[in-house]
PDB file of C-alpha atoms in Angstrom:
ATOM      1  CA  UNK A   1     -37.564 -53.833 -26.320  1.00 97.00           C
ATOM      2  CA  UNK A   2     -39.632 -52.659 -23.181  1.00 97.00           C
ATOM      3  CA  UNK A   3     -43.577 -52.286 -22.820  1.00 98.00           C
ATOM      4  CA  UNK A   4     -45.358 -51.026 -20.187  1.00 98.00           C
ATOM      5  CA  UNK A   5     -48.378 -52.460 -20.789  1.00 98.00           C
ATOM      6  CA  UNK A   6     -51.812 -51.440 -19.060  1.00 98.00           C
ATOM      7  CA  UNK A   7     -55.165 -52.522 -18.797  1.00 97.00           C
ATOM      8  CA  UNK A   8     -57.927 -50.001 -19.192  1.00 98.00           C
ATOM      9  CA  UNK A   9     -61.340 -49.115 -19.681  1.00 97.00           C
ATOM     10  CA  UNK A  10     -60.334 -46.798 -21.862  1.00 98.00           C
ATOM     11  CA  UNK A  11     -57.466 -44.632 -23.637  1.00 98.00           C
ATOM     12  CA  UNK A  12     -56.567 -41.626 -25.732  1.00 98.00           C
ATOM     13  CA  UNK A  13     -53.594 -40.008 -27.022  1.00 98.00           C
ATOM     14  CA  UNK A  14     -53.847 -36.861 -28.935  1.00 98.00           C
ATOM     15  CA  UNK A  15     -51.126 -34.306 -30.735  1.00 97.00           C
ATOM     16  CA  UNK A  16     -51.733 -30.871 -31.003  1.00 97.00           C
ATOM     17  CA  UNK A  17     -54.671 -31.457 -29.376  1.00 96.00           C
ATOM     18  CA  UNK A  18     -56.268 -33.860 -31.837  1.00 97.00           C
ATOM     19  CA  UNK A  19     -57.383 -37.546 -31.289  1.00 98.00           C
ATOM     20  CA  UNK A  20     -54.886 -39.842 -33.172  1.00 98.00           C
ATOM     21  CA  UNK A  21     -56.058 -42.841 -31.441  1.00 98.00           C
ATOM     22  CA  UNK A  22     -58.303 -44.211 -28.961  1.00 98.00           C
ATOM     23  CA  UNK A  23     -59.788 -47.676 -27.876  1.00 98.00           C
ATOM     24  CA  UNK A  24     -62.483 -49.186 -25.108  1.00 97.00           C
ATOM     25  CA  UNK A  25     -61.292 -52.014 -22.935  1.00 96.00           C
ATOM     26  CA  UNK A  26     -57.960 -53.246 -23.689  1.00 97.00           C
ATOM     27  CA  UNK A  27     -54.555 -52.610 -23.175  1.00 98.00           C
ATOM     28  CA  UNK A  28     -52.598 -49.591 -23.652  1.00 98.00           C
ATOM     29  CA  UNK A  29     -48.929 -50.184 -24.782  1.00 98.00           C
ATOM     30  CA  UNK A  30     -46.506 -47.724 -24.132  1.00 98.00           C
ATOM     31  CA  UNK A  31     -43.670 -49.108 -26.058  1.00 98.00           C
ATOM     32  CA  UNK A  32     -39.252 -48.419 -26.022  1.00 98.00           C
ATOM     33  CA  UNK A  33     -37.131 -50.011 -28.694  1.00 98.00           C
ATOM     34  CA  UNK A  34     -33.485 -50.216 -27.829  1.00 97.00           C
ATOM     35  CA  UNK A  35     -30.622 -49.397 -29.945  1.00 96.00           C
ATOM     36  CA  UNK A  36     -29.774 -53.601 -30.066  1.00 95.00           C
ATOM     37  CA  UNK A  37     -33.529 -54.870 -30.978  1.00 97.00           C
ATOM     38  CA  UNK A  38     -34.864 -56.592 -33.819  1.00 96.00           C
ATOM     39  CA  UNK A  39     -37.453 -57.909 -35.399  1.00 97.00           C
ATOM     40  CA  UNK A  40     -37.577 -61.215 -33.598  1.00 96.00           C
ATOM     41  CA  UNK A  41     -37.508 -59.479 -30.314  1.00 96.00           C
ATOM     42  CA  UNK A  42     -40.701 -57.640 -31.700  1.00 97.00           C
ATOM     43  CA  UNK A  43     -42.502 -61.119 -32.216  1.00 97.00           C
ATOM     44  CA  UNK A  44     -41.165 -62.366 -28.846  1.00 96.00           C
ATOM     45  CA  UNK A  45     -42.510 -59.173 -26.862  1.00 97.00           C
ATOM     46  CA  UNK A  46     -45.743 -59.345 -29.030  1.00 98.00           C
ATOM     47  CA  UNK A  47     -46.508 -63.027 -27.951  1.00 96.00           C
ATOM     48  CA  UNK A  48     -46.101 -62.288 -25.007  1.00 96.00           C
ATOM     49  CA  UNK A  49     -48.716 -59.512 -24.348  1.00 97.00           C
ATOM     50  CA  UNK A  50     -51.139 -61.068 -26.970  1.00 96.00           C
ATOM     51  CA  UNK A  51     -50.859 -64.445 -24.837  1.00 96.00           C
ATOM     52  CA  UNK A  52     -50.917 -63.080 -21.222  1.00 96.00           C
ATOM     53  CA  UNK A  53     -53.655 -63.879 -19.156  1.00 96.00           C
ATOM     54  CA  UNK A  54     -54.404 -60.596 -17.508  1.00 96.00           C
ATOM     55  CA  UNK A  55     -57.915 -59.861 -18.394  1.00 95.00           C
ATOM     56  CA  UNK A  56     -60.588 -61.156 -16.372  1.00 93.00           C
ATOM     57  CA  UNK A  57     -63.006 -63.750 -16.357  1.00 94.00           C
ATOM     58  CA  UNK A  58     -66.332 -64.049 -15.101  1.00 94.00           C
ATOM     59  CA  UNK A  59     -65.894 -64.742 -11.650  1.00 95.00           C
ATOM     60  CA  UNK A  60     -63.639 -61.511 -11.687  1.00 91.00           C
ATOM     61  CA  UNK A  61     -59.826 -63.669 -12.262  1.00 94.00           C
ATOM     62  CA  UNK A  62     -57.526 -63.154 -14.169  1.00 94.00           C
ATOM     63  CA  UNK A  63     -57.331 -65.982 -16.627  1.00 95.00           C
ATOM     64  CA  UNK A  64     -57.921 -64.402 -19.851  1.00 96.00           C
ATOM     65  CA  UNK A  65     -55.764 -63.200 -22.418  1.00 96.00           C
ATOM     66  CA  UNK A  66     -56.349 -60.226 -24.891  1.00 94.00           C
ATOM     67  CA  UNK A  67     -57.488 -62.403 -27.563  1.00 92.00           C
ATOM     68  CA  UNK A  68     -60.123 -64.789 -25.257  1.00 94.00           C
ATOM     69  CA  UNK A  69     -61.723 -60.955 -24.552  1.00 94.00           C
ATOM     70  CA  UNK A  70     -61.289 -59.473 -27.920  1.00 92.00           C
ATOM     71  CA  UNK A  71     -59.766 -56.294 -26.198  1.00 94.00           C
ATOM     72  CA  UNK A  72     -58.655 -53.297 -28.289  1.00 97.00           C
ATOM     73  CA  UNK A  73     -54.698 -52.007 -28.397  1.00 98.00           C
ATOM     74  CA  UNK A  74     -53.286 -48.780 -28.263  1.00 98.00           C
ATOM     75  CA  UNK A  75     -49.396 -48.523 -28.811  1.00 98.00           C
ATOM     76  CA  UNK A  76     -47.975 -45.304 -27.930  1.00 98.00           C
ATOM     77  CA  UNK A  77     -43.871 -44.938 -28.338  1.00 97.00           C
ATOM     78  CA  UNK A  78     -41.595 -44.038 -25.560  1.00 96.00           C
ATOM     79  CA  UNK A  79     -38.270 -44.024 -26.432  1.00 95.00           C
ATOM     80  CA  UNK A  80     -38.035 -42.684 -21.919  1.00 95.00           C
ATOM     81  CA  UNK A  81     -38.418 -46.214 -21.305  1.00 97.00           C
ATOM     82  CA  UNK A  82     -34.665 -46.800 -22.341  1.00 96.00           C
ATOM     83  CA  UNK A  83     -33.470 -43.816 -19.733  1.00 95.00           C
ATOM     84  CA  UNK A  84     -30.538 -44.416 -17.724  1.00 94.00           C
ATOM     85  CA  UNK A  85     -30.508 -43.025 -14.645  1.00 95.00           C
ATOM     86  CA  UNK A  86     -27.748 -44.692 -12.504  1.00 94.00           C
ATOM     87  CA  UNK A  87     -25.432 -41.172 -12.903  1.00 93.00           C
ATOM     88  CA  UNK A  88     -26.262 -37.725 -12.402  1.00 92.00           C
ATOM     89  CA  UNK A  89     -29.984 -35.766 -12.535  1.00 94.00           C
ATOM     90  CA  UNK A  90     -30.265 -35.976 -16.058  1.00 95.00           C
ATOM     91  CA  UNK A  91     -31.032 -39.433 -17.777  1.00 95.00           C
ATOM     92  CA  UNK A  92     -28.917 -40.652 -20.696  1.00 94.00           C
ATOM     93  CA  UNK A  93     -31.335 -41.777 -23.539  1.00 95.00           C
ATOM     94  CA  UNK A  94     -28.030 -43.740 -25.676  1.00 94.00           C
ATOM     95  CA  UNK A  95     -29.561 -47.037 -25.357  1.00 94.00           C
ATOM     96  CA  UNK A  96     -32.489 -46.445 -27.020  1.00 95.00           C
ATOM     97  CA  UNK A  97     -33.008 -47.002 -30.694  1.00 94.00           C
ATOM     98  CA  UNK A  98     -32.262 -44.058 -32.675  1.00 95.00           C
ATOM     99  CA  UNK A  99     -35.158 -42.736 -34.557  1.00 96.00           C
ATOM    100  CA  UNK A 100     -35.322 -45.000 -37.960  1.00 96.00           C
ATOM    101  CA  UNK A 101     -34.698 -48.061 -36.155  1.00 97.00           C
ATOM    102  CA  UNK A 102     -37.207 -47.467 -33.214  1.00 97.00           C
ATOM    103  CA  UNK A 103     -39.851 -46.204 -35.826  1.00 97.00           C
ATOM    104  CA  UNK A 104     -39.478 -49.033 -38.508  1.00 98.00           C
ATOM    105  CA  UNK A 105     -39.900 -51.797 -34.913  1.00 98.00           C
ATOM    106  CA  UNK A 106     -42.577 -49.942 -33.550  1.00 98.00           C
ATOM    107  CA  UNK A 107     -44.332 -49.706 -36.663  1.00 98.00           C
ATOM    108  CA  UNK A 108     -43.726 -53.649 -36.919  1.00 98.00           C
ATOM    109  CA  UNK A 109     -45.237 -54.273 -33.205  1.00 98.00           C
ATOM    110  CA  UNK A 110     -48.499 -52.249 -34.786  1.00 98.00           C
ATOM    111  CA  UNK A 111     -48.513 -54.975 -37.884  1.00 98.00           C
ATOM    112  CA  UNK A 112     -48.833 -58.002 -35.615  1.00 98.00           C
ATOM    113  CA  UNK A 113     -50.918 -56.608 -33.048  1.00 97.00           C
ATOM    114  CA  UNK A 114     -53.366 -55.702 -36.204  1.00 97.00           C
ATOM    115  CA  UNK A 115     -52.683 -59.031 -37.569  1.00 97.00           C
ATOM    116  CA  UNK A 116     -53.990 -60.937 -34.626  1.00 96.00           C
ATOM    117  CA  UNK A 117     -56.333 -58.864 -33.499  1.00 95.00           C
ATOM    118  CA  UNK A 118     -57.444 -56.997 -36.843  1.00 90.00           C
ATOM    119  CA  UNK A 119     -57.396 -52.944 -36.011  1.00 90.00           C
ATOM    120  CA  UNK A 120     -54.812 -51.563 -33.513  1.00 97.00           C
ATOM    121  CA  UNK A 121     -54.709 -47.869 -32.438  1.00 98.00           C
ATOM    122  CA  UNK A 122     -50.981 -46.211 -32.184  1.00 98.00           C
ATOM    123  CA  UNK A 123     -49.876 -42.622 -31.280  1.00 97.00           C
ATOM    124  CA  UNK A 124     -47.935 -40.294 -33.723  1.00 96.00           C
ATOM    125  CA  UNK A 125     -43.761 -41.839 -33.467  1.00 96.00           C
ATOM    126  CA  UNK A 126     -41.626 -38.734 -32.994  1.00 93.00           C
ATOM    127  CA  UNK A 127     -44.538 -36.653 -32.234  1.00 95.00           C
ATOM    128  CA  UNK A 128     -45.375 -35.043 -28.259  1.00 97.00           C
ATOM    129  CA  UNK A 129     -48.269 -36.881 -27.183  1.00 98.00           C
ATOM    130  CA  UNK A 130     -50.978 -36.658 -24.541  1.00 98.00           C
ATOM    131  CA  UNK A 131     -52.030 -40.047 -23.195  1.00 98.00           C
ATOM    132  CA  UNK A 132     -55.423 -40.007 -21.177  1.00 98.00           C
ATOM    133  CA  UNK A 133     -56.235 -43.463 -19.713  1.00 98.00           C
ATOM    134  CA  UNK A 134     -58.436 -45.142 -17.220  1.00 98.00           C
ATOM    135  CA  UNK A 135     -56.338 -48.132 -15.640  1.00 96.00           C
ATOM    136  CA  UNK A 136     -58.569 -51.214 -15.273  1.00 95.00           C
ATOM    137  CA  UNK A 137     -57.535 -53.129 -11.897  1.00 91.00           C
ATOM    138  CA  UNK A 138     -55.057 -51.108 -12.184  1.00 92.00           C
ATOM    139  CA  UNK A 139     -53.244 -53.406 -13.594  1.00 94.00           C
ATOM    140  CA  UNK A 140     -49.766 -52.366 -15.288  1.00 96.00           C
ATOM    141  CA  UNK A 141     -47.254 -54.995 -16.521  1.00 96.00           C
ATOM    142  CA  UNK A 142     -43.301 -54.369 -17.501  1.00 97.00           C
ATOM    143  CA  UNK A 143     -41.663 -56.947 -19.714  1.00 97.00           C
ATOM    144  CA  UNK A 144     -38.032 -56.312 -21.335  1.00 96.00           C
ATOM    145  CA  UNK A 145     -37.321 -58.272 -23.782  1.00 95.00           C
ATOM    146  CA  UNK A 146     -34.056 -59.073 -22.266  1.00 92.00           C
ATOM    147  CA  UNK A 147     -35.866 -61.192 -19.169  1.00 93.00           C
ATOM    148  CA  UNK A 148     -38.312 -63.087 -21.621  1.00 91.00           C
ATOM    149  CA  UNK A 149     -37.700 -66.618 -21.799  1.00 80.00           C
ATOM    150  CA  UNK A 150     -36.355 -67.527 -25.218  1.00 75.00           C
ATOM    151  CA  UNK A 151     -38.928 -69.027 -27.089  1.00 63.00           C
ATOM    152  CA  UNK A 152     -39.130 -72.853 -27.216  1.00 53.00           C
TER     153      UNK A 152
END
C-alpha cells in the first residue's frame, strides 16, 4: 500500500460538487492499494501514520502523534499512486489493486482509523473527486508499505 499523508488545517473532497467529507486539523490521507496488499499491510501502514510523531507540540516541534492531538482523518483513494512511469508518456496503472480488492482495503484502512480515533472522513472509492486542502507546515509524508520495517 502507499499513503501520501498530509498535515492540514483543513480538507475537503467533494463529487459532483457535493461535500462527502471534510475535517479541521489533521491529516489528509490520500491512499493506493496495490494489486499484492492485504489486510496486514493495512494494519502495518495504519500504525504507522496513527503512531508518527508529526504534529506539533507546544514549543512548535514535532513530537506528537495524531492521537496525543486528537487530529481528524480524511482518506481519499488514489489508485495514481501505483502509476508506473519508467516507459513511455503514458503511466501503466497494472500494479494497482483492481477495483474490489482496493475498495474492500481501503474501506478496512477507514475501520481502524475510526476505531482508534472514533469518526474518520473518506472520499467516494471509484468516484472523481475534488480535494481542497490547506497543508499545515507543509508537511507531506510518503510511506510504502514495502519500505516499512516489519513489525516486531
Amino acid at each position: 500500500m502507499r499513503a501520501v499523508i498530509q498535515r492540514v488545517a483543513e480538507a475537503e473532497v467533494t463529487v459532483a460538487g457535493e461535500t462527502v467529507g471534510a475535517i479541521g486539523r489533521g491529516y489528509l490521507i490520500l491512499l493506493g492499494v496495490g494489486a499484492a496488499d492485504t489486510a496486514a499491510d493495512a494494519d502495518r501502514l495504519w500504525t504507522k501514520i496513527r503512531d508518527l510523531r508529526i504534529c506539533e507540540d507546544e514549543q512548535g516541534k514535532t513530537n506528537l502523534s495524531l492521537m496525543q492531538t486528537a487530529g481528524e482523518v480524511l482518506v481519499v483513494s488514489q489508485f495514481t499512486l501505483y502509476a508506473d512511469c519508467r516507459r513511455g508518456r503514458r503511466p501503466s496503472f497494472a500494479a494497482a489493486g483492481d477495483p474490489a480488492h482496493a475498495g474492500e482495503l481501503y474501506r478496512y484502512v477507514a475501520e481502524l482509523a475510526c476505531r482508534d480515533l472514533g469518526h474518520v472522513e473518506t472520499g467516494s472509492f471509484g468516484a472523481h473527486m475534488q480535494v481542497r486542502l490547506v497543508n499545515d507546515g507543509p508537511f507531506t509524508i510518503v510511506l510504502d508499505t514495502d519500505e516499512l520495517a516489519p513489525r516486531s
